[in-house]
mmCIF file of C-alpha atoms in Angstrom:
data_model
loop_
_atom_site.group_PDB
_atom_site.id
_atom_site.type_symbol
_atom_site.label_atom_id
_atom_site.label_comp_id
_atom_site.label_asym_id
_atom_site.label_seq_id
_atom_site.Cartn_x
_atom_site.Cartn_y
_atom_site.Cartn_z
ATOM 1 C CA MET A 9 9.996 23.644 -33.002
ATOM 2 C CA ASN A 10 10.932 20.116 -34.078
ATOM 3 C CA ALA A 11 9.853 16.848 -32.416
ATOM 4 C CA LEU A 12 13.044 16.480 -30.347
ATOM 5 C CA GLN A 13 12.624 19.988 -28.957
ATOM 6 C CA VAL A 14 9.001 19.276 -28.023
ATOM 7 C CA ALA A 15 10.090 16.097 -26.249
ATOM 8 C CA GLN A 16 12.835 17.992 -24.395
ATOM 9 C CA ARG A 17 10.299 20.614 -23.291
ATOM 10 C CA TYR A 18 8.187 17.748 -21.896
ATOM 11 C CA PHE A 19 11.093 16.335 -19.869
ATOM 12 C CA ASP A 20 12.082 19.820 -18.708
ATOM 13 C CA ALA A 21 8.574 20.289 -17.296
ATOM 14 C CA TRP A 22 8.914 17.036 -15.354
ATOM 15 C CA ASN A 23 12.297 18.065 -13.974
ATOM 16 C CA CYS A 24 10.950 21.492 -13.003
ATOM 17 C CA ARG A 25 8.066 19.693 -11.223
ATOM 18 C CA ASP A 26 5.566 21.890 -13.050
ATOM 19 C CA ALA A 27 2.359 19.901 -13.573
ATOM 20 C CA ASP A 28 0.672 22.635 -15.611
ATOM 21 C CA ALA A 29 3.682 22.864 -17.917
ATOM 22 C CA ILE A 30 3.557 19.104 -18.490
ATOM 23 C CA VAL A 31 -0.104 19.319 -19.499
ATOM 24 C CA THR A 32 0.522 22.230 -21.891
ATOM 25 C CA THR A 33 3.028 20.127 -23.855
ATOM 26 C CA PHE A 34 0.140 17.830 -24.859
ATOM 27 C CA ALA A 35 -2.453 18.387 -27.546
ATOM 28 C CA ASP A 36 -5.969 19.010 -26.211
ATOM 29 C CA ASP A 37 -6.827 15.303 -26.423
ATOM 30 C CA GLY A 38 -3.247 14.042 -25.943
ATOM 31 C CA SER A 39 -2.815 10.945 -23.785
ATOM 32 C CA PHE A 40 -0.240 9.529 -21.386
ATOM 33 C CA SER A 41 0.236 5.840 -20.540
ATOM 34 C CA ASP A 42 2.813 3.807 -18.641
ATOM 35 C CA PRO A 43 2.725 0.570 -16.588
ATOM 36 C CA ASN A 44 0.903 2.411 -13.768
ATOM 37 C CA ALA A 45 -1.401 4.640 -15.824
ATOM 38 C CA ASP A 46 -3.589 4.033 -18.861
ATOM 39 C CA GLY A 47 -4.727 6.751 -21.233
ATOM 40 C CA LEU A 48 -4.552 9.741 -18.889
ATOM 41 C CA ARG A 49 -5.571 13.098 -20.324
ATOM 42 C CA GLY A 50 -5.514 16.730 -19.198
ATOM 43 C CA GLU A 51 -5.672 17.206 -15.432
ATOM 44 C CA ALA A 52 -5.366 13.468 -14.855
ATOM 45 C CA ILE A 53 -1.797 13.722 -16.200
ATOM 46 C CA ALA A 54 -1.109 16.589 -13.789
ATOM 47 C CA ASP A 55 -2.565 14.635 -10.860
ATOM 48 C CA TYR A 56 -0.412 11.622 -11.730
ATOM 49 C CA ALA A 57 2.731 13.757 -11.786
ATOM 50 C CA LYS A 58 1.811 15.382 -8.461
ATOM 51 C CA SER A 59 1.311 11.947 -6.859
ATOM 52 C CA LEU A 60 4.828 10.953 -7.921
ATOM 53 C CA TRP A 61 6.320 14.210 -6.609
ATOM 54 C CA SER A 62 4.450 13.724 -3.336
ATOM 55 C CA ALA A 63 6.186 10.359 -2.850
ATOM 56 C CA PHE A 64 9.505 11.476 -4.423
ATOM 57 C CA PRO A 65 9.886 15.259 -3.997
ATOM 58 C CA ASP A 66 13.288 15.218 -5.721
ATOM 59 C CA LEU A 67 12.153 13.112 -8.689
ATOM 60 C CA SER A 68 14.172 13.696 -11.854
ATOM 61 C CA PHE A 69 14.613 12.245 -15.338
ATOM 62 C CA GLU A 70 17.980 12.055 -17.061
ATOM 63 C CA VAL A 71 17.502 11.636 -20.812
ATOM 64 C CA VAL A 72 20.196 9.183 -21.923
ATOM 65 C CA SER A 73 19.320 9.277 -25.616
ATOM 66 C CA ALA A 74 16.566 10.584 -27.872
ATOM 67 C CA ALA A 75 15.945 10.031 -31.575
ATOM 68 C CA ASP A 76 13.287 11.129 -34.061
ATOM 69 C CA ASN A 77 12.276 8.464 -36.580
ATOM 70 C CA GLY A 78 11.303 11.157 -39.099
ATOM 71 C CA ALA A 79 7.532 10.886 -38.586
ATOM 72 C CA GLY A 80 7.397 12.829 -35.346
ATOM 73 C CA LEU A 81 7.872 9.738 -33.168
ATOM 74 C CA VAL A 82 10.591 10.341 -30.578
ATOM 75 C CA ALA A 83 12.146 7.367 -28.813
ATOM 76 C CA ALA A 84 13.771 8.512 -25.570
ATOM 77 C CA GLN A 85 15.734 6.433 -23.087
ATOM 78 C CA TRP A 86 15.827 7.846 -19.567
ATOM 79 C CA ILE A 87 16.855 7.137 -15.998
ATOM 80 C CA MET A 88 14.445 8.150 -13.247
ATOM 81 C CA ARG A 89 15.901 8.965 -9.830
ATOM 82 C CA GLY A 90 14.221 9.958 -6.593
ATOM 83 C CA THR A 91 14.168 9.581 -2.821
ATOM 84 C CA ASN A 92 11.042 8.296 -1.132
ATOM 85 C CA THR A 93 10.473 10.918 1.568
ATOM 86 C CA GLY A 94 6.705 11.157 1.128
ATOM 87 C CA SER A 95 3.795 8.749 1.423
ATOM 88 C CA MET A 96 3.193 6.411 -1.523
ATOM 89 C CA ARG A 97 -0.190 4.662 -1.789
ATOM 90 C CA GLY A 98 -0.835 5.286 1.877
ATOM 91 C CA LEU A 99 2.461 3.757 3.029
ATOM 92 C CA PRO A 100 4.931 5.661 5.213
ATOM 93 C CA PRO A 101 8.066 6.927 3.442
ATOM 94 C CA THR A 102 11.009 4.549 3.395
ATOM 95 C CA GLY A 103 13.739 7.171 2.992
ATOM 96 C CA ARG A 104 15.297 5.015 0.273
ATOM 97 C CA SER A 105 16.369 6.155 -3.178
ATOM 98 C CA VAL A 106 15.449 4.558 -6.506
ATOM 99 C CA THR A 107 17.201 4.494 -9.870
ATOM 100 C CA VAL A 108 14.967 3.132 -12.614
ATOM 101 C CA PRO A 109 15.755 2.986 -16.347
ATOM 102 C CA GLY A 110 12.929 3.312 -18.844
ATOM 103 C CA ALA A 111 11.864 4.563 -22.243
ATOM 104 C CA ASP A 112 9.162 6.822 -23.678
ATOM 105 C CA PHE A 113 7.778 6.780 -27.190
ATOM 106 C CA ILE A 114 6.483 10.294 -27.775
ATOM 107 C CA GLN A 115 4.276 11.015 -30.783
ATOM 108 C CA VAL A 116 4.544 14.673 -31.719
ATOM 109 C CA GLU A 117 2.218 16.594 -34.031
ATOM 110 C CA GLY A 118 3.244 20.153 -34.784
ATOM 111 C CA ASP A 119 4.532 21.599 -31.524
ATOM 112 C CA ARG A 120 2.362 19.451 -29.219
ATOM 113 C CA ILE A 121 2.394 15.868 -28.002
ATOM 114 C CA ARG A 122 -0.304 13.523 -29.283
ATOM 115 C CA SER A 123 0.672 10.613 -27.018
ATOM 116 C CA VAL A 124 3.314 9.333 -24.610
ATOM 117 C CA GLN A 125 3.723 5.586 -24.092
ATOM 118 C CA GLY A 126 6.185 4.872 -21.304
ATOM 119 C CA TYR A 127 7.872 1.587 -20.434
ATOM 120 C CA PHE A 128 9.775 0.559 -17.304
ATOM 121 C CA ASP A 129 9.992 -2.392 -14.923
ATOM 122 C CA SER A 130 7.046 -1.805 -12.566
ATOM 123 C CA ARG A 131 8.646 -4.087 -9.968
ATOM 124 C CA ALA A 132 11.824 -2.004 -9.787
ATOM 125 C CA VAL A 133 10.462 0.851 -7.649
ATOM 126 C CA PRO A 134 8.864 -1.235 -4.866
ATOM 127 C CA GLU A 135 11.801 -3.651 -4.799
ATOM 128 C CA GLN A 136 14.327 -0.814 -4.440
ATOM 129 C CA LEU A 137 12.177 0.629 -1.649
ATOM 130 C CA GLY A 138 12.348 -2.680 0.201
ATOM 131 C CA LEU A 139 8.660 -3.468 -0.407
ATOM 132 C CA GLN A 140 7.289 -6.915 -1.130
ATOM 133 C CA VAL A 141 6.204 -7.620 -4.697
ATOM 134 C CA MET A 142 3.750 -10.501 -4.986
ATOM 135 C CA VAL A 143 2.251 -12.112 -8.074
ATOM 136 C CA GLN A 144 -0.814 -14.238 -7.394
ATOM 137 C CA PRO A 145 -4.228 -14.905 -8.950
ATOM 138 C CA HIS A 146 -7.351 -13.092 -7.789
ATOM 139 C CA ALA A 147 -9.118 -16.436 -7.405
ATOM 140 C CA ILE A 148 -8.842 -20.145 -8.138
ATOM 141 C CA GLY A 149 -12.002 -22.190 -7.721
ATOM 142 C CA PRO A 150 -13.414 -21.514 -4.230
ATOM 143 C CA PHE A 151 -10.227 -19.746 -3.104
ATOM 144 C CA SER A 152 -9.760 -15.961 -3.246
ATOM 145 C CA PHE A 153 -6.388 -14.295 -2.714
ATOM 146 C CA GLY A 154 -5.336 -10.969 -1.259
ATOM 147 C CA THR A 155 -2.929 -9.261 1.121
ATOM 148 C CA SER A 156 -2.571 -8.870 4.881
ATOM 149 C CA VAL A 157 -0.728 -6.751 7.437
ATOM 150 C CA SER A 158 -0.308 -6.971 11.208
ATOM 151 C CA VAL A 159 0.638 -4.794 14.171
ATOM 152 C CA GLN A 160 1.863 -6.435 17.388
ATOM 153 C CA SER A 161 2.168 -4.953 20.870
ATOM 154 C CA GLY A 162 4.707 -7.578 21.936
ATOM 155 C CA LYS A 163 2.498 -8.764 24.793
ATOM 156 C CA LYS A 164 2.342 -12.515 25.473
ATOM 157 C CA THR A 165 -1.051 -12.151 27.195
ATOM 158 C CA LYS A 166 -3.843 -14.601 26.382
ATOM 159 C CA PRO A 167 -6.603 -12.748 24.498
ATOM 160 C CA GLY A 168 -9.856 -12.312 26.364
ATOM 161 C CA ALA A 169 -11.753 -10.942 23.359
ATOM 162 C CA PHE A 170 -11.493 -10.278 19.609
ATOM 163 C CA SER A 171 -13.088 -7.379 17.766
ATOM 164 C CA ILE A 172 -13.841 -8.160 14.116
ATOM 165 C CA THR A 173 -14.710 -5.641 11.411
ATOM 166 C CA ASN A 174 -15.885 -6.689 7.949
ATOM 167 C CA ILE A 175 -16.444 -4.154 5.176
ATOM 168 C CA GLU A 176 -17.171 -4.260 1.457
ATOM 169 C CA THR A 177 -15.847 -1.321 -0.533
ATOM 170 C CA ARG A 178 -17.100 -0.059 -3.875
ATOM 171 C CA SER A 179 -13.846 0.625 -5.720
ATOM 172 C CA ASP A 180 -10.070 0.304 -5.665
ATOM 173 C CA ASP A 181 -9.921 3.921 -4.511
ATOM 174 C CA GLU A 182 -12.074 3.069 -1.483
ATOM 175 C CA VAL A 183 -9.848 0.076 -0.723
ATOM 176 C CA GLN A 184 -6.909 2.486 -0.539
ATOM 177 C CA ARG A 185 -8.795 4.878 1.733
ATOM 178 C CA VAL A 186 -9.927 2.116 4.098
ATOM 179 C CA GLN A 187 -6.386 0.705 4.238
ATOM 180 C CA ASP A 188 -5.052 4.144 5.130
ATOM 181 C CA LEU A 189 -7.656 4.594 7.894
ATOM 182 C CA SER A 190 -7.019 1.067 9.181
ATOM 183 C CA ARG A 191 -3.268 1.572 9.452
ATOM 184 C CA LYS A 192 -3.749 4.846 11.347
ATOM 185 C CA THR A 193 -6.231 3.136 13.697
ATOM 186 C CA ALA A 194 -3.827 0.256 14.325
ATOM 187 C CA LEU A 195 -1.052 2.667 15.291
ATOM 188 C CA GLU A 196 -3.401 4.430 17.717
ATOM 189 C CA MET A 197 -4.393 1.079 19.252
ATOM 190 C CA LEU A 198 -0.776 0.458 20.254
ATOM 191 C CA ALA A 199 -1.279 3.070 22.994
ATOM 192 C CA MET A 200 -4.618 1.651 24.178
ATOM 193 C CA GLU A 201 -5.054 -0.326 27.367
ATOM 194 C CA GLY A 202 -5.432 -4.073 26.820
ATOM 195 C CA PHE A 203 -4.411 -4.056 23.138
ATOM 196 C CA ILE A 204 -2.538 -7.219 22.114
ATOM 197 C CA GLY A 205 -2.405 -7.345 18.323
ATOM 198 C CA TRP A 206 -4.158 -6.468 15.061
ATOM 199 C CA VAL A 207 -4.405 -8.126 11.655
ATOM 200 C CA GLY A 208 -5.898 -6.496 8.556
ATOM 201 C CA MET A 209 -6.812 -8.438 5.410
ATOM 202 C CA THR A 210 -7.842 -7.296 1.927
ATOM 203 C CA ILE A 211 -9.292 -9.669 -0.680
ATOM 204 C CA GLY A 212 -10.565 -7.794 -3.696
ATOM 205 C CA HIS A 213 -13.026 -5.193 -2.381
ATOM 206 C CA ARG A 214 -13.717 -7.218 0.783
ATOM 207 C CA MET A 215 -11.744 -6.107 3.847
ATOM 208 C CA MET A 216 -11.523 -7.461 7.393
ATOM 209 C CA THR A 217 -9.685 -6.621 10.609
ATOM 210 C CA VAL A 218 -9.268 -8.885 13.652
ATOM 211 C CA THR A 219 -7.991 -7.299 16.873
ATOM 212 C CA ALA A 220 -7.018 -9.175 20.040
ATOM 213 C CA TRP A 221 -7.750 -7.540 23.424
ATOM 214 C CA GLU A 222 -7.181 -8.572 27.005
ATOM 215 C CA SER A 223 -10.899 -8.049 27.761
ATOM 216 C CA PRO A 224 -14.107 -7.126 25.863
ATOM 217 C CA ASP A 225 -14.243 -3.730 27.592
ATOM 218 C CA ASN A 226 -10.900 -2.732 26.044
ATOM 219 C CA SER A 227 -12.388 -2.632 22.558
ATOM 220 C CA ARG A 228 -14.803 0.150 23.573
ATOM 221 C CA GLN A 229 -11.881 2.589 23.534
ATOM 222 C CA LEU A 230 -12.181 2.672 19.740
ATOM 223 C CA MET A 231 -15.470 4.579 19.924
ATOM 224 C CA ARG A 232 -14.179 7.316 22.226
ATOM 225 C CA GLY A 233 -12.430 9.189 19.430
ATOM 226 C CA GLY A 234 -9.527 8.967 17.023
ATOM 227 C CA THR A 235 -9.333 7.564 13.508
ATOM 228 C CA HIS A 236 -11.686 4.623 14.105
ATOM 229 C CA LYS A 237 -14.534 6.937 15.144
ATOM 230 C CA GLU A 238 -13.775 9.143 12.131
ATOM 231 C CA ALA A 239 -13.923 6.077 9.850
ATOM 232 C CA MET A 240 -17.280 5.021 11.312
ATOM 233 C CA GLY A 241 -18.622 8.509 10.613
ATOM 234 C CA ARG A 242 -17.585 8.173 6.957
ATOM 235 C CA PHE A 243 -19.110 4.676 6.795
ATOM 236 C CA PHE A 244 -22.509 5.892 8.020
ATOM 237 C CA GLY A 245 -22.227 8.919 5.743
ATOM 238 C CA PRO A 246 -22.330 8.752 1.937
ATOM 239 C CA GLU A 247 -18.624 8.384 1.202
ATOM 240 C CA LEU A 248 -17.437 4.917 2.220
ATOM 241 C CA ALA A 249 -18.417 1.312 1.432
ATOM 242 C CA ASN A 250 -21.411 -0.733 0.301
ATOM 243 C CA GLY A 251 -21.872 -2.202 3.772
ATOM 244 C CA GLY A 252 -20.187 -3.929 6.658
ATOM 245 C CA MET A 253 -20.322 -4.923 10.310
ATOM 246 C CA THR A 254 -18.394 -4.792 13.576
ATOM 247 C CA SER A 255 -18.501 -7.323 16.400
ATOM 248 C CA VAL A 256 -16.773 -8.385 19.611
ATOM 249 C CA TRP A 257 -16.126 -12.062 20.351
ATOM 250 C CA THR A 258 -15.087 -13.571 23.678
ATOM 251 C CA SER A 259 -13.041 -16.758 23.821
ATOM 252 C CA GLU A 260 -14.558 -20.052 24.997
ATOM 253 C CA ARG A 261 -11.221 -21.815 25.200
ATOM 254 C CA ILE A 262 -7.624 -20.910 24.374
ATOM 255 C CA GLY A 263 -5.286 -23.875 24.481
ATOM 256 C CA ALA A 264 -1.736 -24.077 25.720
ATOM 257 C CA MET A 265 1.051 -22.358 23.845
ATOM 258 C CA TRP A 266 3.422 -25.120 22.785
ATOM 259 C CA VAL A 267 7.140 -24.762 22.073
ATOM 260 C CA ARG A 268 9.506 -27.331 20.595
ATOM 261 C CA CYS A 269 12.583 -28.309 22.557
ATOM 262 C CA PRO A 270 15.706 -27.783 20.409
ATOM 263 C CA ALA A 271 17.464 -30.660 22.199
ATOM 264 C CA CYS A 272 14.992 -33.560 22.198
ATOM 265 C CA GLY A 273 12.507 -32.257 19.619
ATOM 266 C CA ARG A 274 9.448 -32.744 21.836
ATOM 267 C CA MET A 275 6.698 -30.168 22.336
ATOM 268 C CA ALA A 276 6.294 -28.657 25.797
ATOM 269 C CA ASP A 277 3.535 -26.549 27.366
ATOM 270 C CA SER A 278 5.390 -23.240 27.732
ATOM 271 C CA ALA A 279 3.394 -22.105 30.793
ATOM 272 C CA LYS A 280 3.857 -25.344 32.721
ATOM 273 C CA ALA A 281 7.443 -25.952 31.657
ATOM 274 C CA GLN A 282 8.578 -22.472 32.776
ATOM 275 C CA GLY A 283 11.496 -22.467 30.396
ATOM 276 C CA LYS A 284 12.769 -26.014 30.960
ATOM 277 C CA CYS A 285 11.989 -29.146 28.941
ATOM 278 C CA ALA A 286 11.536 -32.484 30.696
ATOM 279 C CA CYS A 287 14.888 -33.476 29.153
ATOM 280 C CA GLY A 288 16.563 -30.647 31.059
ATOM 281 C CA ALA A 289 17.262 -28.383 28.063
ATOM 282 C CA SER A 290 16.256 -24.736 27.983
ATOM 283 C CA LEU A 291 13.182 -23.989 25.893
ATOM 284 C CA PRO A 292 12.913 -21.129 23.388
ATOM 285 C CA GLU A 293 10.670 -18.198 24.187
ATOM 286 C CA ALA A 294 7.037 -18.876 23.328
ATOM 287 C CA MET A 295 5.409 -16.929 20.518
ATOM 288 C CA ALA A 296 2.723 -14.352 21.223
ATOM 289 C CA TYR A 297 -0.862 -15.580 21.135
ATOM 290 C CA TRP A 298 -1.811 -12.922 18.563
#
């Protein structure tokens, strides 16, 4: 079997969605790397393939061209296609399809693969799925940077209390697990009495959620069951986080919600104005408090 045939067997295994067959194309210490994976070996290669098939069950590779340089190094251009009908990194499926060009440099020894080094635009998949792609530093001076997400009930009610959770995870894997649990909890809170809105923030391994409620008693619903109670059980067990805290804060003062008049440009107290500016123009709808 020549190098091109070995490479074709490798791509065939991907297109058959056979993780074990992919692994058997590699030498015992053969490695796989691409922009999302570095030096995977053995079962780690299989797990990586399975994670892609979980997100894109119809994933396929079309080999556009392949050439052997004469020393067992195969350069293969390919186009990856797939439809995102499964969860990817804890996110719900988008239902969108992706078409991503790329290339693999496959080093073959005998009838096995010594290494695969893959190249593709790592921004292409999330952008085609309609996801945000951000490039920012981890930290500059006293400032640390991260990501955030929110869930809103649509209520315009003034918050009577805020529940705040702060947790420090031990690894990137734990960050992913906490984010998954947090999103599920936020969706469950949408059906809870007195829920107004939720914001989750991740900065490195430090994570925080701030939830607005109509009253302090509303927040106690979280401990009656559901994902939040499950997450607390994992926290107090051995499997999640270095430490953290939860708290409930009541408001001392919440000021007026101001809106700008599109006619005269002045700010108006939305509650007192009741939809009309002093100039007589109609005011826009006020934003939610949280």
